[in-house]
Tab-separated table of C-alpha atoms in Angstrom:
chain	number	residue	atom	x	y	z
A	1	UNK	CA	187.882	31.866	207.476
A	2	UNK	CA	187.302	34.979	210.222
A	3	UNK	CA	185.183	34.270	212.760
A	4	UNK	CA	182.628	36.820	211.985
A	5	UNK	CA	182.163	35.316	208.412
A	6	UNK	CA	181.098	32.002	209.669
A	7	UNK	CA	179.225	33.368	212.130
A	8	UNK	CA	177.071	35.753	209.855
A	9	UNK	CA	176.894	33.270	206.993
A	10	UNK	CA	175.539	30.691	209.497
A	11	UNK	CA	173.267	32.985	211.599
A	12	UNK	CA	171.801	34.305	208.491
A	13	UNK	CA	170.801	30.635	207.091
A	14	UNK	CA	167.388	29.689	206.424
A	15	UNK	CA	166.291	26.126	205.966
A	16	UNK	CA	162.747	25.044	204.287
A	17	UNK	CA	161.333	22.267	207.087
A	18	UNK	CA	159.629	21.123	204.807
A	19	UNK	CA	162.286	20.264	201.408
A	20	UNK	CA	165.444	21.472	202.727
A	21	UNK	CA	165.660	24.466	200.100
A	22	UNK	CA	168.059	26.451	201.399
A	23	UNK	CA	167.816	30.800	201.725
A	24	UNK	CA	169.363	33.596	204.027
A	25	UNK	CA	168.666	36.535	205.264
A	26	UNK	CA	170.049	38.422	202.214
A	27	UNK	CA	168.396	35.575	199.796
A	28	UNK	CA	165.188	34.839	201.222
A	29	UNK	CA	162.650	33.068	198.777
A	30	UNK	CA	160.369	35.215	196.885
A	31	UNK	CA	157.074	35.687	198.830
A	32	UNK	CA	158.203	36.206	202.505
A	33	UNK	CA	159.510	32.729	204.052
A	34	UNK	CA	157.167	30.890	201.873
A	35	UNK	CA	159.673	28.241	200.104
A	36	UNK	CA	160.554	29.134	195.979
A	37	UNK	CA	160.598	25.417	195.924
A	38	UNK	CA	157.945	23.184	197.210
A	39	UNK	CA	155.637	25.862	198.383
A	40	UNK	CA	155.282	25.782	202.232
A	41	UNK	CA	155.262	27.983	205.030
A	42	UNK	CA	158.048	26.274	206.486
A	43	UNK	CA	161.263	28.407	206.352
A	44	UNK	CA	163.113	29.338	209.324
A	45	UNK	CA	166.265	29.412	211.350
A	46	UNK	CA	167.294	25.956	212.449
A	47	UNK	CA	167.948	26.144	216.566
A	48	UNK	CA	171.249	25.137	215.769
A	49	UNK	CA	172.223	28.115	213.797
A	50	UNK	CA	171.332	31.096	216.291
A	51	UNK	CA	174.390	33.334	216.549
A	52	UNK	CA	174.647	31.303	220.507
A	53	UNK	CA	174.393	27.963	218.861
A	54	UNK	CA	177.191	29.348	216.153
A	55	UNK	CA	179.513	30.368	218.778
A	56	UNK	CA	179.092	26.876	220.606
A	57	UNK	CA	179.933	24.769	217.403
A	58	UNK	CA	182.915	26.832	217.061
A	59	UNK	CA	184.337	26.695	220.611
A	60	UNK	CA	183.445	22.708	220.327
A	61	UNK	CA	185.570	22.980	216.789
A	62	UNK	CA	188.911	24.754	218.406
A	63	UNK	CA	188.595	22.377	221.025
A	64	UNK	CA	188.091	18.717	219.714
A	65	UNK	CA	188.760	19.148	215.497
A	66	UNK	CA	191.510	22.323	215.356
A	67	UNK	CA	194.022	19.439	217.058
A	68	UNK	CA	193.856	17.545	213.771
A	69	UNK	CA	195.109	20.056	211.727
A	70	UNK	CA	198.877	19.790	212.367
A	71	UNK	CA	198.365	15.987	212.619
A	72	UNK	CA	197.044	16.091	208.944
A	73	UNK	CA	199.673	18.485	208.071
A	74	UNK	CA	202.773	16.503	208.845
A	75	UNK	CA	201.420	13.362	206.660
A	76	UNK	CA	200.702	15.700	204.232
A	77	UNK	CA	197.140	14.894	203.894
A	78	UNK	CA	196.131	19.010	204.680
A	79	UNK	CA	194.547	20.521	202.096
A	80	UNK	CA	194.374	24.693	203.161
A	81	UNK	CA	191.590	26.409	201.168
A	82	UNK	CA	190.354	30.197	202.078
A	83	UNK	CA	186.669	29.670	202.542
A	84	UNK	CA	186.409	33.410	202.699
A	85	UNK	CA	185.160	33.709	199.155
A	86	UNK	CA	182.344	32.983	197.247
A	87	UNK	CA	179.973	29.418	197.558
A	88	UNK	CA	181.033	28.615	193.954
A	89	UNK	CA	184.942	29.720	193.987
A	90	UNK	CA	185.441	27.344	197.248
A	91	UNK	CA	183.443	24.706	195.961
A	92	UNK	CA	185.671	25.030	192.657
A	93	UNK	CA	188.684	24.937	194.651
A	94	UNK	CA	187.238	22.186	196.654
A	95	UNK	CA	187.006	20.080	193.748
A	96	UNK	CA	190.011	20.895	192.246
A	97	UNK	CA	191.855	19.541	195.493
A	98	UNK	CA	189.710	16.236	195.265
A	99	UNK	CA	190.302	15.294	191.788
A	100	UNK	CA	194.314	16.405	192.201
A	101	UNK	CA	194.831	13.777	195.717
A	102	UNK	CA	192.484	11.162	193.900
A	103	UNK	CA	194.864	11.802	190.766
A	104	UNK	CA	197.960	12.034	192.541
């Protein structure tokens, strides 16, 4: 997935402190940052998902996890899905990839 992607997608979260209903920036709840769900007052950005913060998770990701990948890869326990898409075509996909190892 691009860079920017993640980094917009995660920068533009919005967490309810109070349920964990989750919004964004482009989906925000309908009475301004008042939670659809339970009612409060409560949603905001989490600390940890300030453009900054972003940028830190994924320098801490190409460093310690992206490693992995070819590890995974030659045991053949990779799975490659494009995350550039829409929450409910990757989850889909996701799935899909499950149920076919677990099957397999």
């Amino acid at each position: 997935m691009p860079t920017d992607v993640v980094i917009e997608r995660i920068s533009s979260r919005r967490v309810c402190g109070n349920c964990g209903a989750i919004y964004s920036t482009e989906t925000p709840p309908t009475h301004p940052w008042v939670c659809d769900v339970c009612g409060h007052d409560a949603v905001r950005q989490r600390p940890d998902d300030t453009e900054d913060a972003v940028r830190e998770r994924l320098a801490a990701y190409e460093e310690q996890t992206a490693p992995l990948i070819e590890w995974f890869r030659a045991r053949n326990q990779l799975v490659v899905i494009d995350g550039d898409r829409a929450a409910e075509a990757v989850t889909a996909v996701v799935i899909a990839a499950v149920d076919d190892r677990l099957a397999g």
